[in-house]
Each structure stands twice: as C-alpha cells, then as structure tokens.
C-alpha cells in the first residue's frame, strides 16, 4: 500500500511524504504507483519551476519526501491542493487497500 502523509500546521502545508508500493499489479504495470509518482514528482517539479518557494526533497524507490521552507506562496498552495485532489480521487476510485492519504498536524 502507498501511504501519502500531508503535513500541515496552523499556517498551512509544511510538506508531504509518499512511501510504499500499491501492490495493484506487477512492478512496471502498476497504474496506481505510476499515477502517484506522476502526481508527487510533478508537484515538486512544478513548485520548483513555477514558484520562488524553496524546499528540501529526498527521493528513492517508492519514497518521496518534500519539506517546505515557509511560508508557501499562493501558487505552491494551489499546486499542493491539486496534488491532493488527484491522490484523493485515486484513493476513492481504487480503494484504501492500495493508497491512503493522511493529514498530519505538526
């Protein structure tokens, strides 16, 4: 299962972490893993390319962690909202046995 944790404080998003594999299909054919990877990596790339926000990212197989230097711009918040919407739709369509989106107050 993929677990995506979105970190927030009283001012908004502070980062996110995606870890694990969905187990929906064989490696290389798992559309849930592919979709989650596209959403999370594209969000990091978009924040880097389209905003002046700064962050720290760690990435390896089945793992992406991004921590923001605060405060986030409106554009970065919108990109995070978009990523979360996509992840929640995957969770709704395919089930919580493959992906869970969790919000954690920090």
PDB file of N, CA and C in Angstrom:
ATOM      1  N   UNK A   1       0.836  -1.175   0.000  1.00  0.00           N
ATOM      2  CA  UNK A   1       0.000   0.000   0.000  1.00  0.00           C
ATOM      3  C   UNK A   1       0.890   1.251   0.000  1.00  0.00           C
ATOM      4  N   UNK A   2       0.407   2.279  -0.695  1.00  0.00           N
ATOM      5  CA  UNK A   2       1.091   3.570  -0.685  1.00  0.00           C
ATOM      6  C   UNK A   2       0.444   4.417   0.399  1.00  0.00           C
ATOM      7  N   UNK A   3       1.275   5.018   1.215  1.00  0.00           N
ATOM      8  CA  UNK A   3       0.809   5.932   2.264  1.00  0.00           C
ATOM      9  C   UNK A   3       1.356   7.319   1.942  1.00  0.00           C
ATOM     10  N   UNK A   4       0.446   8.254   1.723  1.00  0.00           N
ATOM     11  CA  UNK A   4       0.844   9.641   1.476  1.00  0.00           C
ATOM     12  C   UNK A   4       0.434  10.451   2.690  1.00  0.00           C
ATOM     13  N   UNK A   5       1.411  11.039   3.346  1.00  0.00           N
ATOM     14  CA  UNK A   5       1.156  11.878   4.517  1.00  0.00           C
ATOM     15  C   UNK A   5       1.396  13.321   4.121  1.00  0.00           C
ATOM     16  N   UNK A   6       0.379  14.146   4.344  1.00  0.00           N
ATOM     17  CA  UNK A   6       0.478  15.580   4.073  1.00  0.00           C
ATOM     18  C   UNK A   6       0.619  16.266   5.422  1.00  0.00           C
ATOM     19  N   UNK A   7       1.708  17.009   5.577  1.00  0.00           N
ATOM     20  CA  UNK A   7       1.987  17.684   6.840  1.00  0.00           C
ATOM     21  C   UNK A   7       1.478  19.122   6.788  1.00  0.00           C
ATOM     22  N   UNK A   8       0.785  19.511   7.859  1.00  0.00           N
ATOM     23  CA  UNK A   8       0.234  20.859   7.953  1.00  0.00           C
ATOM     24  C   UNK A   8       0.470  21.407   9.354  1.00  0.00           C
ATOM     25  N   UNK A   9       0.522  22.729   9.429  1.00  0.00           N
ATOM     26  CA  UNK A   9       0.471  23.390  10.720  1.00  0.00           C
ATOM     27  C   UNK A   9      -0.627  24.447  10.645  1.00  0.00           C
ATOM     28  N   UNK A  10      -0.699  25.318  11.607  1.00  0.00           N
ATOM     29  CA  UNK A  10      -1.779  26.296  11.650  1.00  0.00           C
ATOM     30  C   UNK A  10      -1.745  27.268  10.468  1.00  0.00           C
ATOM     31  N   UNK A  11      -0.609  27.368   9.790  1.00  0.00           N
ATOM     32  CA  UNK A  11      -0.472  28.291   8.659  1.00  0.00           C
ATOM     33  C   UNK A  11      -0.654  27.609   7.308  1.00  0.00           C
ATOM     34  N   UNK A  12      -0.705  26.271   7.281  1.00  0.00           N
ATOM     35  CA  UNK A  12      -0.886  25.569   6.011  1.00  0.00           C
ATOM     36  C   UNK A  12       0.073  24.407   5.850  1.00  0.00           C
ATOM     37  N   UNK A  13       0.334  24.066   4.597  1.00  0.00           N
ATOM     38  CA  UNK A  13       1.183  22.918   4.274  1.00  0.00           C
ATOM     39  C   UNK A  13       2.634  23.162   4.684  1.00  0.00           C
ATOM     40  N   UNK A  14       3.239  22.126   5.273  1.00  0.00           N
ATOM     41  CA  UNK A  14       4.661  22.179   5.586  1.00  0.00           C
ATOM     42  C   UNK A  14       5.452  21.137   4.802  1.00  0.00           C
ATOM     43  N   UNK A  15       4.749  20.204   4.155  1.00  0.00           N
ATOM     44  CA  UNK A  15       5.421  19.193   3.357  1.00  0.00           C
ATOM     45  C   UNK A  15       4.546  17.986   3.131  1.00  0.00           C
ATOM     46  N   UNK A  16       5.133  16.968   2.498  1.00  0.00           N
ATOM     47  CA  UNK A  16       4.432  15.701   2.297  1.00  0.00           C
ATOM     48  C   UNK A  16       5.444  14.583   2.142  1.00  0.00           C
ATOM     49  N   UNK A  17       4.949  13.358   2.352  1.00  0.00           N
ATOM     50  CA  UNK A  17       5.777  12.160   2.183  1.00  0.00           C
ATOM     51  C   UNK A  17       4.921  11.088   1.532  1.00  0.00           C
ATOM     52  N   UNK A  18       5.461  10.425   0.534  1.00  0.00           N
ATOM     53  CA  UNK A  18       4.801   9.297  -0.124  1.00  0.00           C
ATOM     54  C   UNK A  18       5.731   8.105  -0.004  1.00  0.00           C
ATOM     55  N   UNK A  19       5.198   6.989   0.516  1.00  0.00           N
ATOM     56  CA  UNK A  19       6.049   5.813   0.697  1.00  0.00           C
ATOM     57  C   UNK A  19       5.277   4.539   0.432  1.00  0.00           C
ATOM     58  N   UNK A  20       5.988   3.567  -0.127  1.00  0.00           N
ATOM     59  CA  UNK A  20       5.414   2.261  -0.358  1.00  0.00           C
ATOM     60  C   UNK A  20       5.041   2.025  -1.811  1.00  0.00           C
ATOM     61  N   UNK A  21       4.498   0.842  -2.046  1.00  0.00           N
ATOM     62  CA  UNK A  21       4.030   0.431  -3.369  1.00  0.00           C
ATOM     63  C   UNK A  21       2.592  -0.044  -3.230  1.00  0.00           C
ATOM     64  N   UNK A  22       1.792   0.231  -4.239  1.00  0.00           N
ATOM     65  CA  UNK A  22       0.358  -0.073  -4.168  1.00  0.00           C
ATOM     66  C   UNK A  22       0.088  -1.573  -4.121  1.00  0.00           C
ATOM     67  N   UNK A  23       0.823  -2.342  -4.904  1.00  0.00           N
ATOM     68  CA  UNK A  23       0.533  -3.772  -4.979  1.00  0.00           C
ATOM     69  C   UNK A  23      -0.700  -4.085  -5.810  1.00  0.00           C
ATOM     70  N   UNK A  24      -1.098  -3.147  -6.657  1.00  0.00           N
ATOM     71  CA  UNK A  24      -2.278  -3.320  -7.507  1.00  0.00           C
ATOM     72  C   UNK A  24      -1.985  -4.256  -8.673  1.00  0.00           C
ATOM     73  N   UNK A  25      -0.762  -4.182  -9.184  1.00  0.00           N
ATOM     74  CA  UNK A  25      -0.333  -5.016 -10.312  1.00  0.00           C
ATOM     75  C   UNK A  25       1.167  -5.258 -10.183  1.00  0.00           C
ATOM     76  N   UNK A  26       1.697  -6.057 -11.097  1.00  0.00           N
ATOM     77  CA  UNK A  26       3.139  -6.330 -11.099  1.00  0.00           C
ATOM     78  C   UNK A  26       3.921  -5.037 -11.254  1.00  0.00           C
ATOM     79  N   UNK A  27       5.132  -5.045 -10.695  1.00  0.00           N
ATOM     80  CA  UNK A  27       6.018  -3.893 -10.845  1.00  0.00           C
ATOM     81  C   UNK A  27       6.194  -3.587 -12.331  1.00  0.00           C
ATOM     82  N   UNK A  28       6.105  -2.332 -12.664  1.00  0.00           N
ATOM     83  CA  UNK A  28       6.192  -1.921 -14.059  1.00  0.00           C
ATOM     84  C   UNK A  28       4.844  -1.833 -14.749  1.00  0.00           C
ATOM     85  N   UNK A  29       3.796  -2.401 -14.126  1.00  0.00           N
ATOM     86  CA  UNK A  29       2.447  -2.374 -14.697  1.00  0.00           C
ATOM     87  C   UNK A  29       1.428  -1.796 -13.724  1.00  0.00           C
ATOM     88  N   UNK A  30       1.899  -1.312 -12.612  1.00  0.00           N
ATOM     89  CA  UNK A  30       1.009  -0.837 -11.554  1.00  0.00           C
ATOM     90  C   UNK A  30       0.598   0.611 -11.828  1.00  0.00           C
ATOM     91  N   UNK A  31      -0.641   0.790 -12.299  1.00  0.00           N
ATOM     92  CA  UNK A  31      -1.106   2.130 -12.669  1.00  0.00           C
ATOM     93  C   UNK A  31      -1.280   3.041 -11.460  1.00  0.00           C
ATOM     94  N   UNK A  32      -1.523   2.478 -10.298  1.00  0.00           N
ATOM     95  CA  UNK A  32      -1.659   3.308  -9.099  1.00  0.00           C
ATOM     96  C   UNK A  32      -0.304   3.874  -8.702  1.00  0.00           C
ATOM     97  N   UNK A  33       0.715   3.043  -8.687  1.00  0.00           N
ATOM     98  CA  UNK A  33       2.070   3.522  -8.381  1.00  0.00           C
ATOM     99  C   UNK A  33       2.498   4.583  -9.391  1.00  0.00           C
ATOM    100  N   UNK A  34       2.215   4.337 -10.661  1.00  0.00           N
ATOM    101  CA  UNK A  34       2.597   5.298 -11.696  1.00  0.00           C
ATOM    102  C   UNK A  34       1.885   6.628 -11.495  1.00  0.00           C
ATOM    103  N   UNK A  35       0.600   6.572 -11.213  1.00  0.00           N
ATOM    104  CA  UNK A  35      -0.175   7.806 -11.029  1.00  0.00           C
ATOM    105  C   UNK A  35       0.309   8.594  -9.819  1.00  0.00           C
ATOM    106  N   UNK A  36       0.567   7.912  -8.717  1.00  0.00           N
ATOM    107  CA  UNK A  36       1.051   8.588  -7.512  1.00  0.00           C
ATOM    108  C   UNK A  36       2.425   9.200  -7.771  1.00  0.00           C
ATOM    109  N   UNK A  37       3.287   8.477  -8.458  1.00  0.00           N
ATOM    110  CA  UNK A  37       4.612   9.006  -8.786  1.00  0.00           C
ATOM    111  C   UNK A  37       4.504  10.259  -9.648  1.00  0.00           C
ATOM    112  N   UNK A  38       3.652  10.218 -10.645  1.00  0.00           N
ATOM    113  CA  UNK A  38       3.479  11.380 -11.518  1.00  0.00           C
ATOM    114  C   UNK A  38       2.978  12.571 -10.714  1.00  0.00           C
ATOM    115  N   UNK A  39       1.978  12.380  -9.891  1.00  0.00           N
ATOM    116  CA  UNK A  39       1.418  13.493  -9.121  1.00  0.00           C
ATOM    117  C   UNK A  39       2.437  14.084  -8.147  1.00  0.00           C
ATOM    118  N   UNK A  40       3.135  13.245  -7.402  1.00  0.00           N
ATOM    119  CA  UNK A  40       4.056  13.758  -6.387  1.00  0.00           C
ATOM    120  C   UNK A  40       5.292  14.400  -7.013  1.00  0.00           C
ATOM    121  N   UNK A  41       5.897  13.742  -7.980  1.00  0.00           N
ATOM    122  CA  UNK A  41       7.105  14.280  -8.605  1.00  0.00           C
ATOM    123  C   UNK A  41       6.769  15.528  -9.416  1.00  0.00           C
ATOM    124  N   UNK A  42       5.649  15.525 -10.123  1.00  0.00           N
ATOM    125  CA  UNK A  42       5.259  16.708 -10.887  1.00  0.00           C
ATOM    126  C   UNK A  42       4.975  17.894  -9.973  1.00  0.00           C
ATOM    127  N   UNK A  43       4.430  17.644  -8.796  1.00  0.00           N
ATOM    128  CA  UNK A  43       4.188  18.732  -7.848  1.00  0.00           C
ATOM    129  C   UNK A  43       5.508  19.347  -7.406  1.00  0.00           C
ATOM    130  N   UNK A  44       6.471  18.522  -7.054  1.00  0.00           N
ATOM    131  CA  UNK A  44       7.791  19.026  -6.663  1.00  0.00           C
ATOM    132  C   UNK A  44       8.416  19.816  -7.821  1.00  0.00           C
ATOM    133  N   UNK A  45       8.378  19.248  -9.019  1.00  0.00           N
ATOM    134  CA  UNK A  45       8.967  19.925 -10.174  1.00  0.00           C
ATOM    135  C   UNK A  45       8.246  21.232 -10.495  1.00  0.00           C
ATOM    136  N   UNK A  46       6.925  21.238 -10.362  1.00  0.00           N
ATOM    137  CA  UNK A  46       6.144  22.438 -10.659  1.00  0.00           C
ATOM    138  C   UNK A  46       6.406  23.544  -9.643  1.00  0.00           C
ATOM    139  N   UNK A  47       6.487  23.185  -8.375  1.00  0.00           N
ATOM    140  CA  UNK A  47       6.800  24.189  -7.357  1.00  0.00           C
ATOM    141  C   UNK A  47       8.185  24.783  -7.621  1.00  0.00           C
ATOM    142  N   UNK A  48       9.127  23.929  -7.996  1.00  0.00           N
ATOM    143  CA  UNK A  48      10.474  24.407  -8.297  1.00  0.00           C
ATOM    144  C   UNK A  48      10.491  25.305  -9.540  1.00  0.00           C
ATOM    145  N   UNK A  49       9.738  24.939 -10.568  1.00  0.00           N
ATOM    146  CA  UNK A  49       9.767  25.666 -11.841  1.00  0.00           C
ATOM    147  C   UNK A  49       8.911  26.922 -11.871  1.00  0.00           C
ATOM    148  N   UNK A  50       7.783  26.902 -11.179  1.00  0.00           N
ATOM    149  CA  UNK A  50       6.801  27.968 -11.344  1.00  0.00           C
ATOM    150  C   UNK A  50       6.645  28.892 -10.142  1.00  0.00           C
ATOM    151  N   UNK A  51       7.405  28.629  -9.082  1.00  0.00           N
ATOM    152  CA  UNK A  51       7.325  29.489  -7.904  1.00  0.00           C
ATOM    153  C   UNK A  51       8.736  29.825  -7.437  1.00  0.00           C
ATOM    154  N   UNK A  52       8.818  30.715  -6.490  1.00  0.00           N
ATOM    155  CA  UNK A  52      10.125  31.019  -5.891  1.00  0.00           C
ATOM    156  C   UNK A  52      10.268  30.334  -4.529  1.00  0.00           C
ATOM    157  N   UNK A  53       9.321  29.446  -4.215  1.00  0.00           N
ATOM    158  CA  UNK A  53       9.369  28.713  -2.951  1.00  0.00           C
ATOM    159  C   UNK A  53      10.586  27.790  -2.917  1.00  0.00           C
ATOM    160  N   UNK A  54      11.101  27.574  -1.705  1.00  0.00           N
ATOM    161  CA  UNK A  54      12.227  26.672  -1.529  1.00  0.00           C
ATOM    162  C   UNK A  54      11.803  25.496  -0.657  1.00  0.00           C
ATOM    163  N   UNK A  55      12.483  24.397  -0.847  1.00  0.00           N
ATOM    164  CA  UNK A  55      12.129  23.163  -0.152  1.00  0.00           C
ATOM    165  C   UNK A  55      13.313  22.212  -0.172  1.00  0.00           C
ATOM    166  N   UNK A  56      13.164  21.132   0.569  1.00  0.00           N
ATOM    167  CA  UNK A  56      14.159  20.059   0.618  1.00  0.00           C
ATOM    168  C   UNK A  56      13.439  18.777   0.243  1.00  0.00           C
ATOM    169  N   UNK A  57      14.039  17.997  -0.647  1.00  0.00           N
ATOM    170  CA  UNK A  57      13.382  16.774  -1.114  1.00  0.00           C
ATOM    171  C   UNK A  57      14.342  15.598  -1.005  1.00  0.00           C
ATOM    172  N   UNK A  58      13.782  14.452  -0.616  1.00  0.00           N
ATOM    173  CA  UNK A  58      14.502  13.175  -0.608  1.00  0.00           C
ATOM    174  C   UNK A  58      13.701  12.230  -1.486  1.00  0.00           C
ATOM    175  N   UNK A  59      14.407  11.467  -2.313  1.00  0.00           N
ATOM    176  CA  UNK A  59      13.707  10.553  -3.208  1.00  0.00           C
ATOM    177  C   UNK A  59      14.522   9.286  -3.395  1.00  0.00           C
ATOM    178  N   UNK A  60      13.830   8.151  -3.341  1.00  0.00           N
ATOM    179  CA  UNK A  60      14.411   6.861  -3.685  1.00  0.00           C
ATOM    180  C   UNK A  60      13.266   5.965  -4.125  1.00  0.00           C
ATOM    181  N   UNK A  61      13.520   4.735  -4.412  1.00  0.00           N
ATOM    182  CA  UNK A  61      12.480   3.831  -4.906  1.00  0.00           C
ATOM    183  C   UNK A  61      11.311   3.753  -3.927  1.00  0.00           C
ATOM    184  N   UNK A  62      10.135   4.128  -4.393  1.00  0.00           N
ATOM    185  CA  UNK A  62       8.937   4.045  -3.562  1.00  0.00           C
ATOM    186  C   UNK A  62       8.863   5.073  -2.455  1.00  0.00           C
ATOM    187  N   UNK A  63       9.653   6.144  -2.554  1.00  0.00           N
ATOM    188  CA  UNK A  63       9.696   7.118  -1.461  1.00  0.00           C
ATOM    189  C   UNK A  63      10.009   8.513  -2.001  1.00  0.00           C
ATOM    190  N   UNK A  64       9.173   9.468  -1.640  1.00  0.00           N
ATOM    191  CA  UNK A  64       9.429  10.887  -1.916  1.00  0.00           C
ATOM    192  C   UNK A  64       9.029  11.653  -0.671  1.00  0.00           C
ATOM    193  N   UNK A  65       9.933  12.495  -0.183  1.00  0.00           N
ATOM    194  CA  UNK A  65       9.609  13.363   0.939  1.00  0.00           C
ATOM    195  C   UNK A  65      10.007  14.788   0.578  1.00  0.00           C
ATOM    196  N   UNK A  66       9.094  15.716   0.783  1.00  0.00           N
ATOM    197  CA  UNK A  66       9.330  17.118   0.470  1.00  0.00           C
ATOM    198  C   UNK A  66       8.954  17.949   1.691  1.00  0.00           C
ATOM    199  N   UNK A  67       9.877  18.772   2.153  1.00  0.00           N
ATOM    200  CA  UNK A  67       9.634  19.677   3.292  1.00  0.00           C
ATOM    201  C   UNK A  67       9.857  21.102   2.812  1.00  0.00           C
ATOM    202  N   UNK A  68       8.879  21.955   3.065  1.00  0.00           N
ATOM    203  CA  UNK A  68       8.918  23.324   2.573  1.00  0.00           C
ATOM    204  C   UNK A  68       9.556  24.275   3.563  1.00  0.00           C
ATOM    205  N   UNK A  69      10.282  25.248   3.003  1.00  0.00           N
ATOM    206  CA  UNK A  69      10.695  26.407   3.772  1.00  0.00           C
ATOM    207  C   UNK A  69       9.500  27.355   3.714  1.00  0.00           C
ATOM    208  N   UNK A  70       9.038  27.795   4.833  1.00  0.00           N
ATOM    209  CA  UNK A  70       7.766  28.527   4.895  1.00  0.00           C
ATOM    210  C   UNK A  70       7.971  30.025   4.871  1.00  0.00           C
ATOM    211  N   UNK A  71       6.971  30.784   4.548  1.00  0.00           N
ATOM    212  CA  UNK A  71       5.608  30.383   4.160  1.00  0.00           C
ATOM    213  C   UNK A  71       5.531  30.042   2.672  1.00  0.00           C
ATOM    214  N   UNK A  72       4.523  29.278   2.295  1.00  0.00           N
ATOM    215  CA  UNK A  72       4.311  28.914   0.896  1.00  0.00           C
ATOM    216  C   UNK A  72       3.563  30.025   0.159  1.00  0.00           C
ATOM    217  N   UNK A  73       3.901  30.186  -1.090  1.00  0.00           N
ATOM    218  CA  UNK A  73       3.187  31.134  -1.942  1.00  0.00           C
ATOM    219  C   UNK A  73       1.800  30.581  -2.284  1.00  0.00           C
ATOM    220  N   UNK A  74       0.941  31.462  -2.767  1.00  0.00           N
ATOM    221  CA  UNK A  74      -0.400  31.034  -3.218  1.00  0.00           C
ATOM    222  C   UNK A  74      -0.285  29.989  -4.317  1.00  0.00           C
ATOM    223  N   UNK A  75       0.689  30.166  -5.212  1.00  0.00           N
ATOM    224  CA  UNK A  75       0.865  29.233  -6.315  1.00  0.00           C
ATOM    225  C   UNK A  75       1.254  27.839  -5.818  1.00  0.00           C
ATOM    226  N   UNK A  76       2.145  27.785  -4.846  1.00  0.00           N
ATOM    227  CA  UNK A  76       2.560  26.486  -4.295  1.00  0.00           C
ATOM    228  C   UNK A  76       1.405  25.816  -3.558  1.00  0.00           C
ATOM    229  N   UNK A  77       0.603  26.603  -2.859  1.00  0.00           N
ATOM    230  CA  UNK A  77      -0.576  26.047  -2.174  1.00  0.00           C
ATOM    231  C   UNK A  77      -1.535  25.450  -3.203  1.00  0.00           C
ATOM    232  N   UNK A  78      -1.753  26.155  -4.308  1.00  0.00           N
ATOM    233  CA  UNK A  78      -2.625  25.645  -5.361  1.00  0.00           C
ATOM    234  C   UNK A  78      -2.074  24.339  -5.945  1.00  0.00           C
ATOM    235  N   UNK A  79      -0.776  24.269  -6.171  1.00  0.00           N
ATOM    236  CA  UNK A  79      -0.169  23.036  -6.679  1.00  0.00           C
ATOM    237  C   UNK A  79      -0.323  21.890  -5.686  1.00  0.00           C
ATOM    238  N   UNK A  80      -0.160  22.170  -4.402  1.00  0.00           N
ATOM    239  CA  UNK A  80      -0.381  21.140  -3.374  1.00  0.00           C
ATOM    240  C   UNK A  80      -1.845  20.707  -3.352  1.00  0.00           C
ATOM    241  N   UNK A  81      -2.770  21.660  -3.421  1.00  0.00           N
ATOM    242  CA  UNK A  81      -4.200  21.325  -3.459  1.00  0.00           C
ATOM    243  C   UNK A  81      -4.513  20.412  -4.644  1.00  0.00           C
ATOM    244  N   UNK A  82      -3.915  20.709  -5.788  1.00  0.00           N
ATOM    245  CA  UNK A  82      -4.135  19.908  -6.987  1.00  0.00           C
ATOM    246  C   UNK A  82      -3.598  18.487  -6.813  1.00  0.00           C
ATOM    247  N   UNK A  83      -2.387  18.352  -6.239  1.00  0.00           N
ATOM    248  CA  UNK A  83      -1.828  17.028  -5.994  1.00  0.00           C
ATOM    249  C   UNK A  83      -2.732  16.232  -5.061  1.00  0.00           C
ATOM    250  N   UNK A  84      -3.187  16.867  -3.982  1.00  0.00           N
ATOM    251  CA  UNK A  84      -4.027  16.180  -3.003  1.00  0.00           C
ATOM    252  C   UNK A  84      -5.347  15.749  -3.633  1.00  0.00           C
ATOM    253  N   UNK A  85      -5.937  16.608  -4.452  1.00  0.00           N
ATOM    254  CA  UNK A  85      -7.174  16.245  -5.141  1.00  0.00           C
ATOM    255  C   UNK A  85      -6.972  14.991  -5.976  1.00  0.00           C
ATOM    256  N   UNK A  86      -5.893  14.951  -6.750  1.00  0.00           N
ATOM    257  CA  UNK A  86      -5.611  13.776  -7.569  1.00  0.00           C
ATOM    258  C   UNK A  86      -5.401  12.522  -6.742  1.00  0.00           C
ATOM    259  N   UNK A  87      -4.644  12.642  -5.657  1.00  0.00           N
ATOM    260  CA  UNK A  87      -4.393  11.485  -4.789  1.00  0.00           C
ATOM    261  C   UNK A  87      -5.678  10.994  -4.135  1.00  0.00           C
ATOM    262  N   UNK A  88      -6.516  11.907  -3.691  1.00  0.00           N
ATOM    263  CA  UNK A  88      -7.781  11.510  -3.057  1.00  0.00           C
ATOM    264  C   UNK A  88      -8.722  10.847  -4.063  1.00  0.00           C
ATOM    265  N   UNK A  89      -8.693  11.283  -5.307  1.00  0.00           N
ATOM    266  CA  UNK A  89      -9.521  10.645  -6.336  1.00  0.00           C
ATOM    267  C   UNK A  89      -9.041   9.219  -6.604  1.00  0.00           C
ATOM    268  N   UNK A  90      -7.732   9.004  -6.625  1.00  0.00           N
ATOM    269  CA  UNK A  90      -7.197   7.651  -6.784  1.00  0.00           C
ATOM    270  C   UNK A  90      -7.641   6.792  -5.610  1.00  0.00           C
ATOM    271  N   UNK A  91      -7.536   7.325  -4.402  1.00  0.00           N
ATOM    272  CA  UNK A  91      -7.961   6.599  -3.200  1.00  0.00           C
ATOM    273  C   UNK A  91      -9.440   6.239  -3.287  1.00  0.00           C
ATOM    274  N   UNK A  92     -10.260   7.174  -3.717  1.00  0.00           N
ATOM    275  CA  UNK A  92     -11.701   6.939  -3.823  1.00  0.00           C
ATOM    276  C   UNK A  92     -12.014   5.898  -4.908  1.00  0.00           C
ATOM    277  N   UNK A  93     -11.339   5.991  -6.050  1.00  0.00           N
ATOM    278  CA  UNK A  93     -11.632   5.107  -7.175  1.00  0.00           C
ATOM    279  C   UNK A  93     -11.092   3.689  -7.001  1.00  0.00           C
ATOM    280  N   UNK A  94      -9.919   3.544  -6.369  1.00  0.00           N
ATOM    281  CA  UNK A  94      -9.272   2.237  -6.293  1.00  0.00           C
ATOM    282  C   UNK A  94      -9.316   1.610  -4.907  1.00  0.00           C
ATOM    283  N   UNK A  95      -9.533   2.397  -3.882  1.00  0.00           N
ATOM    284  CA  UNK A  95      -9.687   1.842  -2.546  1.00  0.00           C
ATOM    285  C   UNK A  95      -8.495   2.060  -1.646  1.00  0.00           C
ATOM    286  N   UNK A  96      -8.806   2.061  -0.367  1.00  0.00           N
ATOM    287  CA  UNK A  96      -7.792   2.320   0.649  1.00  0.00           C
ATOM    288  C   UNK A  96      -6.843   1.144   0.870  1.00  0.00           C
ATOM    289  N   UNK A  97      -7.111   0.022   0.245  1.00  0.00           N
ATOM    290  CA  UNK A  97      -6.157  -1.083   0.369  1.00  0.00           C
ATOM    291  C   UNK A  97      -4.918  -0.842  -0.496  1.00  0.00           C
ATOM    292  N   UNK A  98      -5.012   0.122  -1.435  1.00  0.00           N
ATOM    293  CA  UNK A  98      -3.889   0.436  -2.318  1.00  0.00           C
ATOM    294  C   UNK A  98      -3.220   1.769  -2.004  1.00  0.00           C
ATOM    295  N   UNK A  99      -3.995   2.737  -1.544  1.00  0.00           N
ATOM    296  CA  UNK A  99      -3.446   4.057  -1.253  1.00  0.00           C
ATOM    297  C   UNK A  99      -4.245   4.709  -0.136  1.00  0.00           C
ATOM    298  N   UNK A 100      -3.526   5.369   0.759  1.00  0.00           N
ATOM    299  CA  UNK A 100      -4.153   6.137   1.828  1.00  0.00           C
ATOM    300  C   UNK A 100      -3.535   7.531   1.875  1.00  0.00           C
ATOM    301  N   UNK A 101      -4.396   8.523   1.901  1.00  0.00           N
ATOM    302  CA  UNK A 101      -3.958   9.906   2.033  1.00  0.00           C
ATOM    303  C   UNK A 101      -4.295  10.344   3.449  1.00  0.00           C
ATOM    304  N   UNK A 102      -3.277  10.741   4.193  1.00  0.00           N
ATOM    305  CA  UNK A 102      -3.417  11.069   5.610  1.00  0.00           C
ATOM    306  C   UNK A 102      -2.917  12.487   5.826  1.00  0.00           C
ATOM    307  N   UNK A 103      -3.620  13.232   6.647  1.00  0.00           N
ATOM    308  CA  UNK A 103      -3.188  14.583   7.016  1.00  0.00           C
ATOM    309  C   UNK A 103      -2.680  14.541   8.443  1.00  0.00           C
ATOM    310  N   UNK A 104      -1.510  15.152   8.653  1.00  0.00           N
ATOM    311  CA  UNK A 104      -0.902  15.131   9.977  1.00  0.00           C
ATOM    312  C   UNK A 104      -0.565  16.554  10.403  1.00  0.00           C
ATOM    313  N   UNK A 105      -1.056  16.945  11.559  1.00  0.00           N
ATOM    314  CA  UNK A 105      -0.761  18.245  12.146  1.00  0.00           C
ATOM    315  C   UNK A 105       0.619  18.197  12.786  1.00  0.00           C
ATOM    316  N   UNK A 106       1.465  19.180  12.446  1.00  0.00           N
ATOM    317  CA  UNK A 106       2.820  19.208  13.012  1.00  0.00           C
ATOM    318  C   UNK A 106       3.045  20.473  13.812  1.00  0.00           C
TER     319      UNK A 106
END
